[in-house]
PDB file of C-alpha atoms in Angstrom:
ATOM      1  CA  ASP A   1       0.000   0.000   0.000  1.00 85.00           C
ATOM      2  CA  PHE A   2       2.809   2.430   0.837  1.00 90.00           C
ATOM      3  CA  GLN A   3       4.664   1.795  -2.417  1.00 92.00           C
ATOM      4  CA  GLU A   4       1.405   2.161  -4.322  1.00 94.00           C
ATOM      5  CA  GLY A   5       0.793   5.471  -2.560  1.00 93.00           C
ATOM      6  CA  LEU A   6       4.234   6.695  -3.577  1.00 93.00           C
ATOM      7  CA  LEU A   7       3.783   5.687  -7.209  1.00 93.00           C
ATOM      8  CA  LEU A   8       0.349   7.291  -7.443  1.00 93.00           C
ATOM      9  CA  ALA A   9       1.261  10.525  -5.641  1.00 94.00           C
ATOM     10  CA  VAL A  10       2.199  12.474  -8.777  1.00 94.00           C
ATOM     11  CA  ASP A  11      -0.495  11.237 -11.171  1.00 92.00           C
ATOM     12  CA  ASP A  12      -3.471  10.325  -8.981  1.00 93.00           C
ATOM     13  CA  PRO A  13      -3.312  11.943  -5.527  1.00 91.00           C
ATOM     14  CA  ALA A  14      -6.838  10.845  -4.530  1.00 92.00           C
ATOM     15  CA  LYS A  15      -5.975   7.161  -4.996  1.00 94.00           C
ATOM     16  CA  ALA A  16      -2.573   7.738  -3.417  1.00 93.00           C
ATOM     17  CA  ILE A  17      -4.239   9.080  -0.279  1.00 94.00           C
ATOM     18  CA  GLU A  18      -6.435   5.948  -0.082  1.00 93.00           C
ATOM     19  CA  SER A  19      -3.368   3.714  -0.312  1.00 94.00           C
ATOM     20  CA  LEU A  20      -1.507   5.757   2.299  1.00 94.00           C
ATOM     21  CA  TRP A  21      -4.436   5.456   4.718  1.00 94.00           C
ATOM     22  CA  ALA A  22      -4.182   1.677   4.351  1.00 93.00           C
ATOM     23  CA  ALA A  23      -0.387   1.779   4.767  1.00 91.00           C
ATOM     24  CA  MET A  24      -0.766   3.524   8.120  1.00 91.00           C
ATOM     25  CA  ALA A  25      -1.905   0.197   9.595  1.00 89.00           C
ATOM     26  CA  ASP A  26       1.732  -0.910   9.456  1.00 86.00           C
ATOM     27  CA  PRO A  27       3.561   0.590  12.480  1.00 81.00           C
ATOM     28  CA  GLY A  28       6.833   0.587  10.579  1.00 76.00           C
ATOM     29  CA  LEU A  29       5.377   2.696   7.771  1.00 83.00           C
ATOM     30  CA  ALA A  30       2.760   4.743   9.610  1.00 85.00           C
ATOM     31  CA  GLY A  31       4.923   7.830  10.175  1.00 84.00           C
ATOM     32  CA  ARG A  32       6.110   8.148   6.574  1.00 87.00           C
ATOM     33  CA  ALA A  33       2.712   7.295   5.118  1.00 90.00           C
ATOM     34  CA  ASN A  34       0.927   9.825   7.310  1.00 90.00           C
ATOM     35  CA  ALA A  35       3.439  12.601   6.545  1.00 89.00           C
ATOM     36  CA  LEU A  36       2.948  12.131   2.797  1.00 92.00           C
ATOM     37  CA  ARG A  37      -0.847  11.790   3.141  1.00 93.00           C
ATOM     38  CA  ILE A  38      -1.107  15.097   5.002  1.00 93.00           C
ATOM     39  CA  ARG A  39       0.882  16.937   2.342  1.00 91.00           C
ATOM     40  CA  LEU A  40      -1.117  15.416  -0.517  1.00 93.00           C
ATOM     41  CA  GLN A  41      -4.431  16.246   1.114  1.00 92.00           C
ATOM     42  CA  ALA A  42      -3.374  19.834   1.780  1.00 91.00           C
ATOM     43  CA  ALA A  43      -2.281  20.336  -1.837  1.00 89.00           C
ATOM     44  CA  GLU A  44      -5.141  18.512  -3.568  1.00 80.00           C
ATOM     45  CA  PRO A  45      -7.590  21.468  -3.810  1.00 75.00           C
ATOM     46  CA  HIS A  46      -4.974  23.812  -5.276  1.00 80.00           C
ATOM     47  CA  ALA A  47      -3.854  24.454  -8.842  1.00 88.00           C
ATOM     48  CA  GLU A  48      -2.064  21.567 -10.541  1.00 92.00           C
ATOM     49  CA  ILE A  49       1.323  23.271 -10.660  1.00 93.00           C
ATOM     50  CA  TYR A  50       1.236  24.065  -6.932  1.00 93.00           C
ATOM     51  CA  ARG A  51       0.124  20.509  -6.172  1.00 94.00           C
ATOM     52  CA  LEU A  52       3.027  19.094  -8.148  1.00 95.00           C
ATOM     53  CA  VAL A  53       5.606  21.213  -6.339  1.00 95.00           C
ATOM     54  CA  VAL A  54       4.188  20.356  -2.904  1.00 94.00           C
ATOM     55  CA  THR A  55       4.050  16.683  -3.846  1.00 95.00           C
ATOM     56  CA  GLY A  56       7.631  16.770  -5.112  1.00 94.00           C
ATOM     57  CA  ARG A  57       8.877  18.368  -1.926  1.00 92.00           C
ATOM     58  CA  ALA A  58       7.042  15.794   0.181  1.00 92.00           C
ATOM     59  CA  LEU A  59       8.499  12.928  -1.862  1.00 93.00           C
ATOM     60  CA  GLY A  60      11.963  14.445  -1.632  1.00 92.00           C
ATOM     61  CA  GLY A  61      11.578  14.672   2.125  1.00 87.00           C
ATOM     62  CA  LEU A  62      11.053  10.904   2.142  1.00 88.00           C
ATOM     63  CA  GLY A  63      14.128  10.346  -0.022  1.00 90.00           C
ATOM     64  CA  GLU A  64      12.038   9.397  -3.069  1.00 93.00           C
ATOM     65  CA  TRP A  65      14.004  11.651  -5.384  1.00 94.00           C
ATOM     66  CA  ASP A  66      13.161   9.870  -8.626  1.00 95.00           C
ATOM     67  CA  LEU A  67       9.455  10.530  -8.068  1.00 96.00           C
ATOM     68  CA  ALA A  68      10.172  14.031  -6.778  1.00 95.00           C
ATOM     69  CA  SER A  69      12.127  14.761  -9.949  1.00 97.00           C
ATOM     70  CA  LEU A  70       9.142  13.613 -12.008  1.00 96.00           C
ATOM     71  CA  ALA A  71       6.818  15.979 -10.109  1.00 96.00           C
ATOM     72  CA  PHE A  72       9.136  18.973 -10.538  1.00 97.00           C
ATOM     73  CA  HIS A  73       9.660  18.167 -14.224  1.00 97.00           C
ATOM     74  CA  ARG A  74       5.889  18.139 -14.741  1.00 96.00           C
ATOM     75  CA  ALA A  75       5.686  21.509 -12.954  1.00 96.00           C
ATOM     76  CA  VAL A  76       8.228  23.226 -15.204  1.00 96.00           C
ATOM     77  CA  MET A  77       6.516  21.753 -18.256  1.00 96.00           C
ATOM     78  CA  LEU A  78       3.306  23.448 -17.114  1.00 95.00           C
ATOM     79  CA  ASP A  79       5.038  26.758 -16.400  1.00 95.00           C
ATOM     80  CA  GLY A  80       8.539  27.277 -17.739  1.00 94.00           C
ATOM     81  CA  GLU A  81       8.851  30.565 -15.821  1.00 95.00           C
ATOM     82  CA  TYR A  82       8.385  29.014 -12.355  1.00 96.00           C
ATOM     83  CA  ALA A  83      11.816  29.648 -10.827  1.00 96.00           C
ATOM     84  CA  GLU A  84      11.317  27.630  -7.652  1.00 96.00           C
ATOM     85  CA  ALA A  85      10.180  24.565  -9.586  1.00 97.00           C
ATOM     86  CA  TRP A  86      13.345  24.780 -11.709  1.00 97.00           C
ATOM     87  CA  ALA A  87      15.504  25.094  -8.581  1.00 97.00           C
ATOM     88  CA  LEU A  88      13.809  22.107  -6.945  1.00 96.00           C
ATOM     89  CA  LEU A  89      14.253  20.087 -10.118  1.00 97.00           C
ATOM     90  CA  GLY A  90      17.962  20.911 -10.008  1.00 97.00           C
ATOM     91  CA  GLU A  91      18.157  19.735  -6.387  1.00 95.00           C
ATOM     92  CA  ALA A  92      16.324  16.510  -7.211  1.00 96.00           C
ATOM     93  CA  ARG A  93      18.698  15.776 -10.073  1.00 96.00           C
ATOM     94  CA  GLN A  94      21.698  16.359  -7.827  1.00 95.00           C
ATOM     95  CA  GLN A  95      20.238  13.914  -5.331  1.00 94.00           C
ATOM     96  CA  LEU A  96      20.003  11.387  -8.159  1.00 96.00           C
ATOM     97  CA  GLY A  97      23.674  11.849  -9.048  1.00 94.00           C
ATOM     98  CA  ASP A  98      23.268  14.303 -11.921  1.00 93.00           C
ATOM     99  CA  ASN A  99      24.771  17.788 -12.080  1.00 90.00           C
ATOM    100  CA  GLY A 100      21.613  19.840 -11.604  1.00 94.00           C
ATOM    101  CA  TRP A 101      23.382  23.094 -12.487  1.00 95.00           C
ATOM    102  CA  PRO A 102      21.463  23.865 -15.730  1.00 96.00           C
ATOM    103  CA  GLU A 103      18.175  23.827 -13.826  1.00 97.00           C
ATOM    104  CA  LEU A 104      19.581  25.927 -10.973  1.00 96.00           C
ATOM    105  CA  GLU A 105      21.055  28.426 -13.439  1.00 96.00           C
ATOM    106  CA  LYS A 106      17.667  28.648 -15.174  1.00 97.00           C
ATOM    107  CA  ALA A 107      16.028  29.308 -11.794  1.00 97.00           C
ATOM    108  CA  ARG A 108      18.550  32.034 -11.003  1.00 95.00           C
ATOM    109  CA  THR A 109      17.913  33.815 -14.295  1.00 96.00           C
ATOM    110  CA  LEU A 110      14.159  33.740 -13.615  1.00 97.00           C
ATOM    111  CA  ASP A 111      14.222  34.943  -9.989  1.00 96.00           C
ATOM    112  CA  LYS A 112      17.588  35.502  -8.329  1.00 92.00           C
ATOM    113  CA  ASP A 113      15.892  36.946  -5.217  1.00 92.00           C
ATOM    114  CA  SER A 114      13.752  33.888  -4.412  1.00 94.00           C
ATOM    115  CA  VAL A 115      14.577  32.389  -1.023  1.00 93.00           C
ATOM    116  CA  VAL A 116      14.191  28.850  -2.363  1.00 93.00           C
ATOM    117  CA  VAL A 117      16.434  29.564  -5.349  1.00 95.00           C
ATOM    118  CA  ARG A 118      19.156  31.175  -3.211  1.00 94.00           C
ATOM    119  CA  ALA A 119      19.026  28.389  -0.646  1.00 93.00           C
ATOM    120  CA  LEU A 120      19.309  25.598  -3.197  1.00 95.00           C
ATOM    121  CA  LEU A 121      22.120  27.427  -4.966  1.00 95.00           C
ATOM    122  CA  ALA A 122      23.907  27.618  -1.610  1.00 94.00           C
ATOM    123  CA  LEU A 123      23.568  23.848  -1.136  1.00 92.00           C
ATOM    124  CA  TYR A 124      24.900  23.296  -4.647  1.00 95.00           C
ATOM    125  CA  TRP A 125      27.931  25.508  -4.021  1.00 95.00           C
ATOM    126  CA  ARG A 126      28.635  23.783  -0.714  1.00 92.00           C
ATOM    127  CA  ARG A 127      28.631  20.394  -2.414  1.00 92.00           C
ATOM    128  CA  GLN A 128      31.050  21.792  -4.973  1.00 93.00           C
ATOM    129  CA  GLY A 129      33.385  22.892  -2.152  1.00 92.00           C
ATOM    130  CA  ASN A 130      32.710  26.606  -2.610  1.00 94.00           C
ATOM    131  CA  THR A 131      31.810  27.111   1.042  1.00 95.00           C
ATOM    132  CA  ALA A 132      32.461  30.865   1.034  1.00 94.00           C
ATOM    133  CA  LEU A 133      29.847  31.425  -1.669  1.00 94.00           C
ATOM    134  CA  ALA A 134      27.470  29.027   0.087  1.00 95.00           C
ATOM    135  CA  MET A 135      27.895  30.888   3.384  1.00 96.00           C
ATOM    136  CA  GLU A 136      27.224  34.224   1.709  1.00 94.00           C
ATOM    137  CA  ALA A 137      24.012  32.959   0.112  1.00 93.00           C
ATOM    138  CA  LEU A 138      22.757  31.233   3.259  1.00 95.00           C
ATOM    139  CA  SER A 139      23.494  34.312   5.368  1.00 95.00           C
ATOM    140  CA  SER A 140      21.301  36.428   3.091  1.00 94.00           C
ATOM    141  CA  VAL A 141      18.505  33.841   3.280  1.00 94.00           C
ATOM    142  CA  ALA A 142      18.753  33.707   7.077  1.00 94.00           C
ATOM    143  CA  GLU A 143      18.537  37.496   7.244  1.00 94.00           C
ATOM    144  CA  ASP A 144      15.356  37.425   5.160  1.00 93.00           C
ATOM    145  CA  GLU A 145      13.828  34.612   7.255  1.00 92.00           C
ATOM    146  CA  PRO A 146      15.226  35.086  10.784  1.00 92.00           C
ATOM    147  CA  GLN A 147      12.589  32.830  12.369  1.00 92.00           C
ATOM    148  CA  GLN A 148      13.459  29.799  10.251  1.00 92.00           C
ATOM    149  CA  ALA A 149      15.715  27.508  12.269  1.00 94.00           C
ATOM    150  CA  PHE A 150      16.568  25.420   9.204  1.00 92.00           C
ATOM    151  CA  TRP A 151      18.748  28.185   7.777  1.00 93.00           C
ATOM    152  CA  GLN A 152      20.718  28.362  11.033  1.00 96.00           C
ATOM    153  CA  LEU A 153      21.236  24.608  10.809  1.00 95.00           C
ATOM    154  CA  GLU A 154      22.563  24.934   7.262  1.00 94.00           C
ATOM    155  CA  LEU A 155      24.803  27.834   8.289  1.00 96.00           C
ATOM    156  CA  GLY A 156      26.163  25.597  11.044  1.00 97.00           C
ATOM    157  CA  ASN A 157      26.767  22.753   8.602  1.00 96.00           C
ATOM    158  CA  THR A 158      28.565  25.128   6.241  1.00 96.00           C
ATOM    159  CA  ALA A 159      30.709  26.635   9.011  1.00 97.00           C
ATOM    160  CA  ALA A 160      31.614  23.106  10.101  1.00 96.00           C
ATOM    161  CA  GLN A 161      32.706  22.286   6.554  1.00 95.00           C
ATOM    162  CA  MET A 162      34.813  25.466   6.603  1.00 95.00           C
ATOM    163  CA  ASN A 163      36.515  24.160   9.778  1.00 95.00           C
ATOM    164  CA  LYS A 164      35.050  26.946  11.915  1.00 96.00           C
ATOM    165  CA  PRO A 165      33.681  24.955  14.883  1.00 97.00           C
ATOM    166  CA  VAL A 166      33.034  27.891  17.210  1.00 96.00           C
ATOM    167  CA  ALA A 167      30.962  29.667  14.561  1.00 97.00           C
ATOM    168  CA  ALA A 168      29.178  26.412  13.731  1.00 97.00           C
ATOM    169  CA  ILE A 169      28.125  25.685  17.296  1.00 98.00           C
ATOM    170  CA  GLY A 170      26.819  29.241  17.549  1.00 97.00           C
ATOM    171  CA  PHE A 171      24.539  28.637  14.567  1.00 97.00           C
ATOM    172  CA  TYR A 172      23.295  25.337  16.016  1.00 98.00           C
ATOM    173  CA  LYS A 173      22.538  27.084  19.308  1.00 97.00           C
ATOM    174  CA  LYS A 174      20.565  29.744  17.481  1.00 97.00           C
ATOM    175  CA  ALA A 175      18.562  27.039  15.707  1.00 96.00           C
ATOM    176  CA  VAL A 176      17.410  25.500  19.006  1.00 96.00           C
ATOM    177  CA  GLN A 177      16.561  28.944  20.334  1.00 97.00           C
ATOM    178  CA  ILE A 178      14.293  29.535  17.339  1.00 96.00           C
ATOM    179  CA  GLU A 179      12.647  26.090  17.462  1.00 94.00           C
ATOM    180  CA  PRO A 180      13.132  24.745  20.992  1.00 94.00           C
ATOM    181  CA  THR A 181      10.577  21.944  20.566  1.00 94.00           C
ATOM    182  CA  SER A 182      12.152  20.359  17.473  1.00 91.00           C
ATOM    183  CA  PRO A 183      14.378  17.326  18.183  1.00 92.00           C
ATOM    184  CA  VAL A 184      16.129  17.796  14.818  1.00 92.00           C
ATOM    185  CA  TYR A 185      18.028  20.880  15.982  1.00 94.00           C
ATOM    186  CA  TRP A 186      18.834  19.574  19.470  1.00 97.00           C
ATOM    187  CA  ARG A 187      20.296  16.455  17.876  1.00 96.00           C
ATOM    188  CA  ALA A 188      22.453  18.506  15.522  1.00 97.00           C
ATOM    189  CA  LEU A 189      23.762  20.568  18.441  1.00 98.00           C
ATOM    190  CA  ALA A 190      24.469  17.539  20.623  1.00 98.00           C
ATOM    191  CA  VAL A 191      26.154  15.528  17.867  1.00 97.00           C
ATOM    192  CA  PHE A 192      28.339  18.418  16.721  1.00 97.00           C
ATOM    193  CA  SER A 193      29.419  19.361  20.247  1.00 97.00           C
ATOM    194  CA  THR A 194      30.318  15.771  21.100  1.00 96.00           C
ATOM    195  CA  SER A 195      31.965  14.882  17.800  1.00 95.00           C
ATOM    196  CA  MET A 196      34.157  17.992  17.972  1.00 96.00           C
ATOM    197  CA  GLY A 197      34.870  17.673  21.702  1.00 95.00           C
ATOM    198  CA  LEU A 198      33.603  21.242  22.049  1.00 96.00           C
ATOM    199  CA  GLN A 199      31.627  22.345  25.127  1.00 96.00           C
ATOM    200  CA  ILE A 200      30.421  18.788  25.756  1.00 97.00           C
ATOM    201  CA  ARG A 201      29.537  19.306  29.431  1.00 97.00           C
ATOM    202  CA  GLU A 202      28.077  22.800  28.974  1.00 97.00           C
ATOM    203  CA  THR A 203      26.325  22.284  25.626  1.00 97.00           C
ATOM    204  CA  GLY A 204      26.476  18.767  24.189  1.00 97.00           C
ATOM    205  CA  LEU A 205      25.183  16.847  27.207  1.00 98.00           C
ATOM    206  CA  PRO A 206      22.294  19.254  27.998  1.00 98.00           C
ATOM    207  CA  ALA A 207      21.331  19.162  24.312  1.00 98.00           C
ATOM    208  CA  ALA A 208      21.358  15.346  24.330  1.00 98.00           C
ATOM    209  CA  ARG A 209      19.160  15.294  27.454  1.00 97.00           C
ATOM    210  CA  GLN A 210      16.722  17.697  25.833  1.00 96.00           C
ATOM    211  CA  LEU A 211      16.672  15.445  22.765  1.00 96.00           C
ATOM    212  CA  VAL A 212      15.614  12.509  24.950  1.00 96.00           C
ATOM    213  CA  ILE A 213      12.821  14.603  26.473  1.00 95.00           C
ATOM    214  CA  LEU A 214      11.524  15.595  23.030  1.00 94.00           C
ATOM    215  CA  ALA A 215      11.941  12.173  21.366  1.00 92.00           C
ATOM    216  CA  PRO A 216      11.791   9.621  24.199  1.00 92.00           C
ATOM    217  CA  ARG A 217      10.850   6.694  21.963  1.00 90.00           C
ATOM    218  CA  SER A 218      13.783   7.135  19.602  1.00 93.00           C
ATOM    219  CA  ALA A 219      16.769   4.820  19.933  1.00 94.00           C
ATOM    220  CA  ASP A 220      18.827   7.510  18.245  1.00 95.00           C
ATOM    221  CA  SER A 221      18.068   9.927  21.102  1.00 95.00           C
ATOM    222  CA  TYR A 222      19.501   7.561  23.701  1.00 97.00           C
ATOM    223  CA  ASP A 223      22.450   6.743  21.463  1.00 97.00           C
ATOM    224  CA  VAL A 224      23.350  10.453  21.288  1.00 97.00           C
ATOM    225  CA  LEU A 225      22.968  10.750  25.067  1.00 98.00           C
ATOM    226  CA  GLY A 226      25.145   7.689  25.614  1.00 98.00           C
ATOM    227  CA  TRP A 227      27.800   9.064  23.287  1.00 97.00           C
ATOM    228  CA  SER A 228      27.895  12.376  25.170  1.00 97.00           C
ATOM    229  CA  LEU A 229      28.195  10.599  28.525  1.00 98.00           C
ATOM    230  CA  TYR A 230      30.892   8.311  27.147  1.00 97.00           C
ATOM    231  CA  TRP A 231      33.125  11.236  26.180  1.00 96.00           C
ATOM    232  CA  LEU A 232      32.653  12.687  29.661  1.00 97.00           C
ATOM    233  CA  GLU A 233      33.814   9.307  31.043  1.00 96.00           C
ATOM    234  CA  ASP A 234      30.508   8.628  32.746  1.00 97.00           C
ATOM    235  CA  TRP A 235      30.738   4.938  31.899  1.00 97.00           C
ATOM    236  CA  TYR A 236      27.736   3.852  33.969  1.00 97.00           C
ATOM    237  CA  GLY A 237      25.472   6.548  32.562  1.00 97.00           C
ATOM    238  CA  ALA A 238      26.660   5.879  29.019  1.00 98.00           C
ATOM    239  CA  GLU A 239      25.997   2.157  29.383  1.00 98.00           C
ATOM    240  CA  ARG A 240      22.488   2.751  30.707  1.00 98.00           C
ATOM    241  CA  ALA A 241      21.649   5.117  27.858  1.00 98.00           C
ATOM    242  CA  LEU A 242      23.017   2.782  25.178  1.00 98.00           C
ATOM    243  CA  LEU A 243      21.251  -0.252  26.638  1.00 98.00           C
ATOM    244  CA  HIS A 244      18.019   1.720  26.610  1.00 97.00           C
ATOM    245  CA  ALA A 245      18.621   2.566  22.953  1.00 96.00           C
ATOM    246  CA  LEU A 246      18.991  -1.159  22.226  1.00 96.00           C
ATOM    247  CA  GLU A 247      15.795  -1.947  24.118  1.00 96.00           C
ATOM    248  CA  ILE A 248      13.999   0.344  21.675  1.00 94.00           C
ATOM    249  CA  ASP A 249      15.892  -0.889  18.617  1.00 94.00           C
ATOM    250  CA  PRO A 250      18.120  -3.963  19.109  1.00 94.00           C
ATOM    251  CA  CYS A 251      19.599  -3.474  15.621  1.00 93.00           C
ATOM    252  CA  HIS A 252      20.618   0.178  16.090  1.00 94.00           C
ATOM    253  CA  PRO A 253      24.178   0.137  14.647  1.00 94.00           C
ATOM    254  CA  GLN A 254      25.726   3.066  16.533  1.00 93.00           C
ATOM    255  CA  ALA A 255      24.373   1.948  19.901  1.00 94.00           C
ATOM    256  CA  ASN A 256      25.667  -1.570  19.319  1.00 94.00           C
TER     257      ASN A 256
END
């Protein structure tokens, strides 16, 4: 049912939603199926081009980049002047191992001021190793959308790639300040602090504990906590956290 829902998402969203409802009976697929169903239902009443872009983004979020690429391609065929659809198509093609630059360049010529276009160009430049250009673009996006924690996360990732750990941890801290209830940003802060051996006691461990509070049923949360405690030489605490991770998911590779 889940695979059927994925395959129908671009061409027949109504039938896709039916299949995704059925797929939600499987606990292992319920989260992904429900996330896609919600996006498809929200987009269904809108114009076809908007529906395709929303569908493509939802599929990309699930890692289904071949189907996402199809949705974005359909969108630019409907409207060749839709800059964001071109930029998203470029991102999808990069995720599939292609270059993606022609589509991103097309998007930039259509609307160089679009937040989506600038952000995806920044990700492209970072992958190409041009971190200075990526940082410049992401900084401008973050200035335009100061309440979006995602841009702070990407600034942190870029600073980390530039070997600027103090700047990076500052961006991760800002992300959790903007969205304090999202486990995604607390995890990024905890993992970076611990992996770099930077402010583990003051920042990494409290972030890992907050992650456990926000995502208590995630083996990954307890793995991150155990890792932080391990580097602080709290062997007993680390063991307890890692064993708890394995109770949730006995096959969790990092915890093992």
